[in-house]
Coordinates of C-alpha atoms in Angstrom, one line a residue:
X1 CA -0.1 0.2 0.0
X2 CA 2.6 2.4 0.6
X3 CA 3.8 2.5 -2.9
X4 CA 0.3 2.9 -4.2
X5 CA 0.1 6.4 -2.8
X6 CA -2.6 5.6 -0.3
X7 CA -2.5 7.6 2.9
X8 CA -4.6 8.2 5.9
X9 CA -4.8 11.6 8.0
X10 CA -5.6 10.5 11.4
X11 CA -8.7 11.3 13.4
X12 CA -8.5 14.6 15.4
X13 CA -9.2 15.0 19.1
X14 CA -13.0 15.6 19.3
X15 CA -13.8 13.5 16.2
X16 CA -15.0 10.6 18.1
X17 CA -17.5 12.8 20.1
X18 CA -18.9 13.9 16.8
X19 CA -19.2 9.9 15.8
X20 CA -20.7 8.7 19.0
X21 CA -23.3 11.8 19.0
X22 CA -24.3 10.7 15.3
X23 CA -24.5 7.1 16.0
X24 CA -26.5 7.4 19.2
X25 CA -29.0 9.5 17.6
X26 CA -29.5 7.2 14.9
X27 CA -29.4 3.7 16.8
X28 CA -32.3 5.6 19.3
X29 CA -34.3 5.8 16.1
X30 CA -33.7 2.3 14.8
X31 CA -31.2 3.3 12.0
X32 CA -28.7 0.9 11.0
X33 CA -25.5 2.3 11.4
X34 CA -22.1 1.5 9.7
X35 CA -18.8 3.5 10.5
X36 CA -17.3 4.9 7.7
X37 CA -13.7 5.8 7.5
X38 CA -12.3 8.7 6.2
X39 CA -9.2 7.7 3.6
X40 CA -6.9 9.5 1.1
X41 CA -7.8 12.8 2.4
X42 CA -10.3 13.1 -0.4
X43 CA -13.5 14.0 1.4
X44 CA -15.1 17.2 1.6
X45 CA -13.6 17.8 5.5
X46 CA -10.2 17.1 4.5
X47 CA -9.0 20.6 4.7
X48 CA -10.3 20.8 8.1
X49 CA -9.1 17.4 9.3
X50 CA -5.5 18.3 8.0
X51 CA -5.6 21.6 9.7
X52 CA -6.2 19.8 13.2
X53 CA -10.0 20.4 13.3
X54 CA -12.3 17.3 14.7
X55 CA -14.5 16.3 11.6
X56 CA -17.4 13.7 11.5
X57 CA -20.4 13.5 9.5
X58 CA -22.8 11.3 7.6
X59 CA -22.6 9.2 4.6
X60 CA -26.0 8.0 3.5
X61 CA -27.1 5.7 0.6
X62 CA -23.6 4.3 0.3
X63 CA -25.0 0.5 1.2
X64 CA -26.3 0.2 -2.1
X65 CA -25.6 0.6 -5.6
X66 CA -25.7 4.2 -6.9
X67 CA -28.6 5.6 -9.0
X68 CA -28.5 6.7 -12.4
X69 CA -28.0 10.4 -11.1
X70 CA -25.1 9.8 -8.8
X71 CA -22.6 12.7 -9.4
X72 CA -24.7 13.9 -12.5
X73 CA -26.5 17.2 -13.6
X74 CA -29.9 15.2 -12.6
X75 CA -28.8 14.7 -9.1
X76 CA -30.7 17.4 -7.4
X77 CA -33.3 17.8 -4.8
X78 CA -35.9 16.2 -7.2
X79 CA -33.8 12.8 -7.0
X80 CA -34.2 12.2 -3.3
X81 CA -36.0 9.3 -1.4
X82 CA -37.8 11.4 1.4
X83 CA -39.5 8.4 2.2
X84 CA -36.5 6.3 3.7
X85 CA -35.4 6.7 7.7
X86 CA -32.5 8.3 6.8
X87 CA -33.9 11.0 4.8
X88 CA -32.7 14.6 4.7
X89 CA -34.9 15.7 7.4
X90 CA -33.7 12.8 10.0
X91 CA -30.1 14.0 8.6
X92 CA -30.6 17.9 9.1
X93 CA -32.0 16.9 12.8
X94 CA -29.0 15.4 13.9
X95 CA -26.8 17.8 12.1
X96 CA -28.7 20.3 14.2
X97 CA -28.2 18.3 17.6
X98 CA -24.5 17.9 16.9
X99 CA -24.1 21.9 16.1
X100 CA -26.3 22.7 19.3
X101 CA -24.4 19.9 21.3
X102 CA -20.9 21.1 20.2
X103 CA -21.9 25.0 20.5
X104 CA -22.7 24.4 24.1
X105 CA -20.1 22.2 25.1
X106 CA -17.4 24.7 24.0
X107 CA -18.8 28.1 24.7
X108 CA -21.6 27.8 27.2
X109 CA -25.2 29.1 26.4
X110 CA -25.8 31.9 24.7
X111 CA -27.7 34.4 26.8
X112 CA -29.6 36.1 23.6
X113 CA -30.5 32.7 22.2
X114 CA -30.9 30.6 25.0
X115 CA -29.0 27.8 23.1

């Protein structure tokens, strides 16, 4: 593997917390979770991870073959399966929970917003 150009960037401190919060939330809703690994520095959060920031997130729909619109012009809001339990709404709820949870743990409660 060394000669093939593959490399990994180790997870930064705090990344495990992001993973645990997402996992706990999905499991509580009965959603099957498979832990994904960031590899090759080729994901959307590579710049954050390389600069030492904790990263985490969601990979959805990768357990099955991709549809005909995957990374094509037709891959837009109309090409979503909103009936699936891991739909955009559920993902948005867990992402919101992450942001609020991380903000509270790092800064305390904001007196103007109550968050």
